Amino acid sequence: MAKPSKGRVLVVEDEPSQMEILSYNLSADGYDVAKAFSGEEGLLILEEQEVDLVLLDWMLPETSGLEVCRQIKRGKATKSIPVIMLTARGEEDDKIRGLDTGADDYVVKPYSVKELLARVRASLRKVGGDKGVDVLRYEDLEIDLSRHVATLFGKALNLGPLELKMLCVFAASPARVYSREQLLERVWDDNLDVETRTVDVHVGRLRKHLNAAGGGDYIRTVRGIGYALDRI
Ligand code: CA
């Protein structure tokens, strides 16, 4: 009997060779794949089919990936579908703009297939599409979501609830840069009484806990933009 699908992924990519690699690897990893070679085709598929996640190329002819992303995030029926943008190296500004338009994550080309599949899994997990996964891992860091325990090198970190929640947000998309506003939205559920400075305070606390456990800095500060769980 065929294994049940892990979900349906729409790939929007105009280059046939890229499409081939993506669809082959996604299928091999257990996903159903819908293919669109243009933004227009992608939006049409979204109107007609159930899709769990969109892999969206940044550089598309006619309607750009950016515009497709905007339309997905504006559509009532489609706005909760996670979108992972595929961008070329050096499009740093583009990446940030991509996230501003509501893209949930991005992967830089040339990407490793392993990394890409990890991002797909992480994005689906966030919306509950990949059930049964309740441990997030990043290098030597492990978060047991059912027990609400984070460990580094096997030792429990004594985190406060906000720090733990923040770490979960970071660990679900390692290396993704979150702005203070995005952290406010995700960790404090958009509580208007909380100032962005508070975010810095809690990031500082989290960083202190992680550093105290040894192994160097896990939180990267991206000046003028925000923070990421990124060991570089
Ligand atoms: Ca392209």
PDB file of C-alpha atoms and ligand atoms in Angstrom:
ATOM      1  CA  MET A   1       0.000   0.000   0.000  1.00  0.00           C
ATOM      2  CA  ALA A   2       1.292   3.489  -0.788  1.00  0.00           C
ATOM      3  CA  LYS A   3       2.327   5.595   2.157  1.00  0.00           C
ATOM      4  CA  PRO A   4      -0.040   8.451   2.990  1.00  0.00           C
ATOM      5  CA  SER A   5       1.083  11.801   1.598  1.00  0.00           C
ATOM      6  CA  LYS A   6       2.766  14.239   3.966  1.00  0.00           C
ATOM      7  CA  GLY A   7       0.911  17.051   2.245  1.00  0.00           C
ATOM      8  CA  ARG A   8       0.529  18.804  -1.071  1.00  0.00           C
ATOM      9  CA  VAL A   9       3.248  21.242  -2.089  1.00  0.00           C
ATOM     10  CA  LEU A  10       2.770  23.716  -4.915  1.00  0.00           C
ATOM     11  CA  VAL A  11       6.060  24.539  -6.631  1.00  0.00           C
ATOM     12  CA  VAL A  12       6.068  27.775  -8.640  1.00  0.00           C
ATOM     13  CA  GLU A  13       9.269  27.844 -10.669  1.00  0.00           C
ATOM     14  CA  ASP A  14       9.818  28.802 -14.309  1.00  0.00           C
ATOM     15  CA  GLU A  15      13.094  26.934 -14.844  1.00  0.00           C
ATOM     16  CA  PRO A  16      12.347  23.340 -15.911  1.00  0.00           C
ATOM     17  CA  SER A  17      15.590  21.929 -14.454  1.00  0.00           C
ATOM     18  CA  GLN A  18      14.898  23.511 -11.050  1.00  0.00           C
ATOM     19  CA  MET A  19      11.321  22.301 -11.174  1.00  0.00           C
ATOM     20  CA  GLU A  20      12.558  18.809 -11.945  1.00  0.00           C
ATOM     21  CA  ILE A  21      14.934  18.741  -8.950  1.00  0.00           C
ATOM     22  CA  LEU A  22      12.336  20.172  -6.583  1.00  0.00           C
ATOM     23  CA  SER A  23       9.462  17.946  -7.597  1.00  0.00           C
ATOM     24  CA  TYR A  24      11.651  14.839  -7.656  1.00  0.00           C
ATOM     25  CA  ASN A  25      12.962  15.404  -4.140  1.00  0.00           C
ATOM     26  CA  LEU A  26       9.623  16.439  -2.681  1.00  0.00           C
ATOM     27  CA  SER A  27       7.937  13.357  -4.137  1.00  0.00           C
ATOM     28  CA  ALA A  28      10.757  11.140  -2.872  1.00  0.00           C
ATOM     29  CA  ASP A  29      10.236  12.630   0.592  1.00  0.00           C
ATOM     30  CA  GLY A  30       6.542  11.762   0.558  1.00  0.00           C
ATOM     31  CA  TYR A  31       4.813  14.939  -0.642  1.00  0.00           C
ATOM     32  CA  ASP A  32       2.307  15.363  -3.422  1.00  0.00           C
ATOM     33  CA  VAL A  33       3.566  17.971  -5.839  1.00  0.00           C
ATOM     34  CA  ALA A  34       1.613  20.445  -7.956  1.00  0.00           C
ATOM     35  CA  LYS A  35       3.683  22.246 -10.597  1.00  0.00           C
ATOM     36  CA  ALA A  36       3.268  25.767 -11.877  1.00  0.00           C
ATOM     37  CA  PHE A  37       5.717  27.331 -14.330  1.00  0.00           C
ATOM     38  CA  SER A  38       4.423  30.877 -13.831  1.00  0.00           C
ATOM     39  CA  GLY A  39       2.856  32.965 -11.089  1.00  0.00           C
ATOM     40  CA  GLU A  40      -0.450  33.070 -12.925  1.00  0.00           C
ATOM     41  CA  GLU A  41      -0.552  29.303 -13.184  1.00  0.00           C
ATOM     42  CA  GLY A  42       0.313  29.026  -9.487  1.00  0.00           C
ATOM     43  CA  LEU A  43      -2.522  31.328  -8.438  1.00  0.00           C
ATOM     44  CA  LEU A  44      -4.923  29.388 -10.624  1.00  0.00           C
ATOM     45  CA  ILE A  45      -3.924  26.102  -8.988  1.00  0.00           C
ATOM     46  CA  LEU A  46      -4.453  27.671  -5.565  1.00  0.00           C
ATOM     47  CA  GLU A  47      -7.995  28.574  -6.574  1.00  0.00           C
ATOM     48  CA  GLU A  48      -8.771  25.053  -7.667  1.00  0.00           C
ATOM     49  CA  GLN A  49      -6.794  22.719  -5.421  1.00  0.00           C
ATOM     50  CA  GLU A  50      -6.048  22.136  -1.780  1.00  0.00           C
ATOM     51  CA  VAL A  51      -2.434  23.092  -1.163  1.00  0.00           C
ATOM     52  CA  ASP A  52      -0.567  22.784   2.147  1.00  0.00           C
ATOM     53  CA  LEU A  53       2.538  24.771   1.279  1.00  0.00           C
ATOM     54  CA  VAL A  54       3.912  26.889  -1.566  1.00  0.00           C
ATOM     55  CA  LEU A  55       7.537  26.922  -2.737  1.00  0.00           C
ATOM     56  CA  LEU A  56       7.766  30.139  -4.667  1.00  0.00           C
ATOM     57  CA  ASP A  57      10.616  31.245  -6.900  1.00  0.00           C
ATOM     58  CA  TRP A  58      11.498  34.906  -6.545  1.00  0.00           C
ATOM     59  CA  MET A  59      12.425  35.488 -10.189  1.00  0.00           C
ATOM     60  CA  LEU A  60       9.449  34.657 -12.355  1.00  0.00           C
ATOM     61  CA  PRO A  61       8.481  36.094 -15.746  1.00  0.00           C
ATOM     62  CA  GLU A  62       5.466  38.436 -15.755  1.00  0.00           C
ATOM     63  CA  THR A  63       3.935  38.246 -12.275  1.00  0.00           C
ATOM     64  CA  SER A  64       6.912  38.208  -9.885  1.00  0.00           C
ATOM     65  CA  GLY A  65       7.259  35.867  -6.934  1.00  0.00           C
ATOM     66  CA  LEU A  66       6.829  38.863  -4.677  1.00  0.00           C
ATOM     67  CA  GLU A  67       3.480  39.758  -6.235  1.00  0.00           C
ATOM     68  CA  VAL A  68       2.311  36.137  -6.147  1.00  0.00           C
ATOM     69  CA  CYS A  69       3.198  36.024  -2.449  1.00  0.00           C
ATOM     70  CA  ARG A  70       1.219  39.214  -1.804  1.00  0.00           C
ATOM     71  CA  GLN A  71      -1.806  37.785  -3.537  1.00  0.00           C
ATOM     72  CA  ILE A  72      -1.586  34.517  -1.603  1.00  0.00           C
ATOM     73  CA  LYS A  73      -1.337  36.383   1.698  1.00  0.00           C
ATOM     74  CA  ARG A  74      -4.215  38.683   0.733  1.00  0.00           C
ATOM     75  CA  GLY A  75      -6.576  35.876  -0.260  1.00  0.00           C
ATOM     76  CA  LYS A  76      -8.970  34.758   2.449  1.00  0.00           C
ATOM     77  CA  ALA A  77      -8.721  31.115   1.481  1.00  0.00           C
ATOM     78  CA  THR A  78      -4.979  31.128   0.916  1.00  0.00           C
ATOM     79  CA  LYS A  79      -3.450  33.460   3.494  1.00  0.00           C
ATOM     80  CA  SER A  80      -2.705  30.751   6.042  1.00  0.00           C
ATOM     81  CA  ILE A  81      -0.826  28.585   3.538  1.00  0.00           C
ATOM     82  CA  PRO A  82       2.884  28.798   4.342  1.00  0.00           C
ATOM     83  CA  VAL A  83       5.005  30.297   1.577  1.00  0.00           C
ATOM     84  CA  ILE A  84       8.733  29.611   1.259  1.00  0.00           C
ATOM     85  CA  MET A  85      10.477  31.956  -1.154  1.00  0.00           C
ATOM     86  CA  LEU A  86      13.424  30.751  -3.217  1.00  0.00           C
ATOM     87  CA  THR A  87      15.825  33.642  -3.700  1.00  0.00           C
ATOM     88  CA  ALA A  88      19.212  33.968  -5.376  1.00  0.00           C
ATOM     89  CA  ARG A  89      22.307  34.715  -3.352  1.00  0.00           C
ATOM     90  CA  GLY A  90      22.911  38.426  -2.823  1.00  0.00           C
ATOM     91  CA  GLU A  91      19.275  39.423  -2.782  1.00  0.00           C
ATOM     92  CA  GLU A  92      19.460  40.290   0.926  1.00  0.00           C
ATOM     93  CA  ASP A  93      17.067  43.217   0.593  1.00  0.00           C
ATOM     94  CA  ASP A  94      14.754  41.071  -1.434  1.00  0.00           C
ATOM     95  CA  LYS A  95      14.713  38.472   1.304  1.00  0.00           C
ATOM     96  CA  ILE A  96      13.607  40.979   3.873  1.00  0.00           C
ATOM     97  CA  ARG A  97      11.017  42.402   1.537  1.00  0.00           C
ATOM     98  CA  GLY A  98       9.829  38.890   0.910  1.00  0.00           C
ATOM     99  CA  LEU A  99       9.218  38.416   4.599  1.00  0.00           C
ATOM    100  CA  ASP A 100       7.491  41.800   4.809  1.00  0.00           C
ATOM    101  CA  THR A 101       4.963  40.625   2.259  1.00  0.00           C
ATOM    102  CA  GLY A 102       4.138  37.704   4.492  1.00  0.00           C
ATOM    103  CA  ALA A 103       6.429  34.989   3.163  1.00  0.00           C
ATOM    104  CA  ASP A 104       6.928  32.533   6.009  1.00  0.00           C
ATOM    105  CA  ASP A 105      10.480  31.621   5.176  1.00  0.00           C
ATOM    106  CA  TYR A 106      13.054  31.812   2.442  1.00  0.00           C
ATOM    107  CA  VAL A 107      15.773  29.588   1.082  1.00  0.00           C
ATOM    108  CA  VAL A 108      18.765  30.953  -0.782  1.00  0.00           C
ATOM    109  CA  LYS A 109      19.818  29.387  -4.091  1.00  0.00           C
ATOM    110  CA  PRO A 110      21.894  27.326  -4.538  1.00  0.00           C
ATOM    111  CA  TYR A 111      20.282  25.471  -1.645  1.00  0.00           C
ATOM    112  CA  SER A 112      20.934  22.010  -0.351  1.00  0.00           C
ATOM    113  CA  VAL A 113      17.991  19.690  -0.855  1.00  0.00           C
ATOM    114  CA  LYS A 114      18.342  18.552   2.744  1.00  0.00           C
ATOM    115  CA  GLU A 115      18.012  22.108   4.019  1.00  0.00           C
ATOM    116  CA  LEU A 116      15.066  22.808   1.764  1.00  0.00           C
ATOM    117  CA  LEU A 117      13.198  19.713   2.934  1.00  0.00           C
ATOM    118  CA  ALA A 118      13.915  20.681   6.552  1.00  0.00           C
ATOM    119  CA  ARG A 119      12.366  24.101   5.925  1.00  0.00           C
ATOM    120  CA  VAL A 120       9.325  22.528   4.303  1.00  0.00           C
ATOM    121  CA  ARG A 121       8.880  20.239   7.307  1.00  0.00           C
ATOM    122  CA  ALA A 122       9.313  23.137   9.739  1.00  0.00           C
ATOM    123  CA  SER A 123       6.763  25.339   7.952  1.00  0.00           C
ATOM    124  CA  LEU A 124       4.195  22.557   7.789  1.00  0.00           C
ATOM    125  CA  ARG A 125       4.760  21.720  11.444  1.00  0.00           C
ATOM    126  CA  LYS A 126       3.913  25.293  12.402  1.00  0.00           C
ATOM    127  CA  VAL A 127       0.494  25.035  10.817  1.00  0.00           C
ATOM    128  CA  GLY A 128      -0.026  21.543  12.170  1.00  0.00           C
ATOM    129  CA  GLY A 129       0.268  19.856   8.800  1.00  0.00           C
ATOM    130  CA  ASP A 130       3.067  17.539   9.868  1.00  0.00           C
ATOM    131  CA  LYS A 131       1.661  15.892  12.942  1.00  0.00           C
ATOM    132  CA  GLY A 132       3.556  13.691  15.334  1.00  0.00           C
ATOM    133  CA  VAL A 133       6.637  15.888  15.413  1.00  0.00           C
ATOM    134  CA  ASP A 134       7.053  17.369  18.835  1.00  0.00           C
ATOM    135  CA  VAL A 135      10.773  17.908  19.086  1.00  0.00           C
ATOM    136  CA  LEU A 136      12.578  20.822  17.469  1.00  0.00           C
ATOM    137  CA  ARG A 137      16.317  20.484  16.990  1.00  0.00           C
ATOM    138  CA  TYR A 138      19.061  22.837  15.976  1.00  0.00           C
ATOM    139  CA  GLU A 139      22.647  21.641  16.276  1.00  0.00           C
ATOM    140  CA  ASP A 140      23.051  20.634  19.955  1.00  0.00           C
ATOM    141  CA  LEU A 141      19.868  22.355  20.994  1.00  0.00           C
ATOM    142  CA  GLU A 142      16.679  20.364  21.505  1.00  0.00           C
ATOM    143  CA  ILE A 143      13.196  21.523  22.444  1.00  0.00           C
ATOM    144  CA  ASP A 144      10.623  18.992  23.563  1.00  0.00           C
ATOM    145  CA  LEU A 145       7.355  20.721  22.734  1.00  0.00           C
ATOM    146  CA  SER A 146       5.137  18.324  24.643  1.00  0.00           C
ATOM    147  CA  ARG A 147       7.181  18.611  27.837  1.00  0.00           C
ATOM    148  CA  HIS A 148       8.057  22.299  27.410  1.00  0.00           C
ATOM    149  CA  VAL A 149      11.711  21.586  28.027  1.00  0.00           C
ATOM    150  CA  ALA A 150      14.687  22.934  26.131  1.00  0.00           C
ATOM    151  CA  THR A 151      18.085  21.300  26.434  1.00  0.00           C
ATOM    152  CA  LEU A 152      21.519  22.218  25.144  1.00  0.00           C
ATOM    153  CA  PHE A 153      24.168  19.499  25.098  1.00  0.00           C
ATOM    154  CA  GLY A 154      21.622  17.361  26.927  1.00  0.00           C
ATOM    155  CA  LYS A 155      21.372  19.748  29.862  1.00  0.00           C
ATOM    156  CA  ALA A 156      18.062  21.437  30.621  1.00  0.00           C
ATOM    157  CA  LEU A 157      17.932  25.208  30.144  1.00  0.00           C
ATOM    158  CA  ASN A 158      16.059  26.968  32.878  1.00  0.00           C
ATOM    159  CA  LEU A 159      14.098  29.291  30.601  1.00  0.00           C
ATOM    160  CA  GLY A 160      11.170  31.531  31.493  1.00  0.00           C
ATOM    161  CA  PRO A 161       7.957  30.973  29.501  1.00  0.00           C
ATOM    162  CA  LEU A 162       8.583  33.886  27.146  1.00  0.00           C
ATOM    163  CA  GLU A 163      12.165  32.831  26.470  1.00  0.00           C
ATOM    164  CA  LEU A 164      11.013  29.279  25.770  1.00  0.00           C
ATOM    165  CA  LYS A 165       8.303  30.480  23.404  1.00  0.00           C
ATOM    166  CA  MET A 166      10.804  32.716  21.648  1.00  0.00           C
ATOM    167  CA  LEU A 167      13.245  29.844  21.296  1.00  0.00           C
ATOM    168  CA  CYS A 168      10.490  27.713  19.731  1.00  0.00           C
ATOM    169  CA  VAL A 169       9.783  30.471  17.210  1.00  0.00           C
ATOM    170  CA  PHE A 170      13.475  30.699  16.326  1.00  0.00           C
ATOM    171  CA  ALA A 171      14.046  26.937  16.238  1.00  0.00           C
ATOM    172  CA  ALA A 172      11.109  26.288  13.916  1.00  0.00           C
ATOM    173  CA  SER A 173      13.006  28.225  11.202  1.00  0.00           C
ATOM    174  CA  PRO A 174      16.705  28.257  12.024  1.00  0.00           C
ATOM    175  CA  ALA A 175      18.651  31.095  10.382  1.00  0.00           C
ATOM    176  CA  ARG A 176      15.499  32.986   9.591  1.00  0.00           C
ATOM    177  CA  VAL A 177      15.811  36.590  10.698  1.00  0.00           C
ATOM    178  CA  TYR A 178      12.877  37.851  12.764  1.00  0.00           C
ATOM    179  CA  SER A 179      12.250  41.554  13.212  1.00  0.00           C
ATOM    180  CA  ARG A 180      11.257  42.799  16.669  1.00  0.00           C
ATOM    181  CA  GLU A 181       7.729  43.335  15.367  1.00  0.00           C
ATOM    182  CA  GLN A 182       7.539  39.755  14.141  1.00  0.00           C
ATOM    183  CA  LEU A 183       8.719  38.491  17.522  1.00  0.00           C
ATOM    184  CA  LEU A 184       6.136  40.674  19.259  1.00  0.00           C
ATOM    185  CA  GLU A 185       3.474  39.159  17.063  1.00  0.00           C
ATOM    186  CA  ARG A 186       4.565  35.574  17.606  1.00  0.00           C
ATOM    187  CA  VAL A 187       5.781  35.538  21.210  1.00  0.00           C
ATOM    188  CA  TRP A 188       3.529  38.171  22.778  1.00  0.00           C
ATOM    189  CA  ASP A 189       0.581  37.546  20.431  1.00  0.00           C
ATOM    190  CA  ASP A 190       0.711  41.144  19.268  1.00  0.00           C
ATOM    191  CA  ASN A 191       0.086  42.583  22.741  1.00  0.00           C
ATOM    192  CA  LEU A 192       0.045  46.332  22.078  1.00  0.00           C
ATOM    193  CA  ASP A 193       1.296  47.173  25.579  1.00  0.00           C
ATOM    194  CA  VAL A 194       4.622  45.520  24.903  1.00  0.00           C
ATOM    195  CA  GLU A 195       7.373  47.680  23.453  1.00  0.00           C
ATOM    196  CA  THR A 196       9.984  46.498  20.999  1.00  0.00           C
ATOM    197  CA  ARG A 197      12.631  47.236  23.657  1.00  0.00           C
ATOM    198  CA  THR A 198      11.084  44.442  25.733  1.00  0.00           C
ATOM    199  CA  VAL A 199      11.853  42.076  22.867  1.00  0.00           C
ATOM    200  CA  ASP A 200      15.526  43.034  23.118  1.00  0.00           C
ATOM    201  CA  VAL A 201      15.486  42.358  26.858  1.00  0.00           C
ATOM    202  CA  HIS A 202      14.080  38.863  26.428  1.00  0.00           C
ATOM    203  CA  VAL A 203      16.381  38.059  23.513  1.00  0.00           C
ATOM    204  CA  GLY A 204      19.222  39.097  25.825  1.00  0.00           C
ATOM    205  CA  ARG A 205      17.999  36.741  28.534  1.00  0.00           C
ATOM    206  CA  LEU A 206      17.617  33.878  26.118  1.00  0.00           C
ATOM    207  CA  ARG A 207      21.092  34.512  24.746  1.00  0.00           C
ATOM    208  CA  LYS A 208      22.518  34.532  28.281  1.00  0.00           C
ATOM    209  CA  HIS A 209      20.949  31.148  29.075  1.00  0.00           C
ATOM    210  CA  LEU A 210      22.256  29.651  25.836  1.00  0.00           C
ATOM    211  CA  ASN A 211      25.738  31.084  26.301  1.00  0.00           C
ATOM    212  CA  ALA A 212      25.891  29.912  29.904  1.00  0.00           C
ATOM    213  CA  ALA A 213      25.368  26.354  28.681  1.00  0.00           C
ATOM    214  CA  GLY A 214      28.502  26.711  26.561  1.00  0.00           C
ATOM    215  CA  GLY A 215      29.031  26.177  22.861  1.00  0.00           C
ATOM    216  CA  GLY A 216      29.158  29.813  21.800  1.00  0.00           C
ATOM    217  CA  ASP A 217      26.565  32.251  20.583  1.00  0.00           C
ATOM    218  CA  TYR A 218      23.375  30.775  19.164  1.00  0.00           C
ATOM    219  CA  ILE A 219      21.531  34.026  18.617  1.00  0.00           C
ATOM    220  CA  ARG A 220      22.686  36.253  15.821  1.00  0.00           C
ATOM    221  CA  THR A 221      21.882  39.957  15.879  1.00  0.00           C
ATOM    222  CA  VAL A 222      21.244  41.426  12.449  1.00  0.00           C
ATOM    223  CA  ARG A 223      21.803  45.105  12.939  1.00  0.00           C
ATOM    224  CA  GLY A 224      18.823  47.245  12.054  1.00  0.00           C
ATOM    225  CA  ILE A 225      16.684  44.195  11.326  1.00  0.00           C
ATOM    226  CA  GLY A 226      16.354  41.714  14.161  1.00  0.00           C
ATOM    227  CA  TYR A 227      17.491  38.331  15.395  1.00  0.00           C
ATOM    228  CA  ALA A 228      17.966  34.763  14.248  1.00  0.00           C
ATOM    229  CA  LEU A 229      18.862  31.419  15.713  1.00  0.00           C
ATOM    230  CA  ASP A 230      22.041  31.018  13.744  1.00  0.00           C
ATOM    231  CA  ARG A 231      25.395  29.707  14.856  1.00  0.00           C
ATOM    232  CA  ILE A 232      27.877  31.556  12.705  1.00  0.00           C
TER     233      ILE A 232
HETATM  234 CA    CA B   1      13.182  31.698 -11.979  1.00  0.00          CA
END
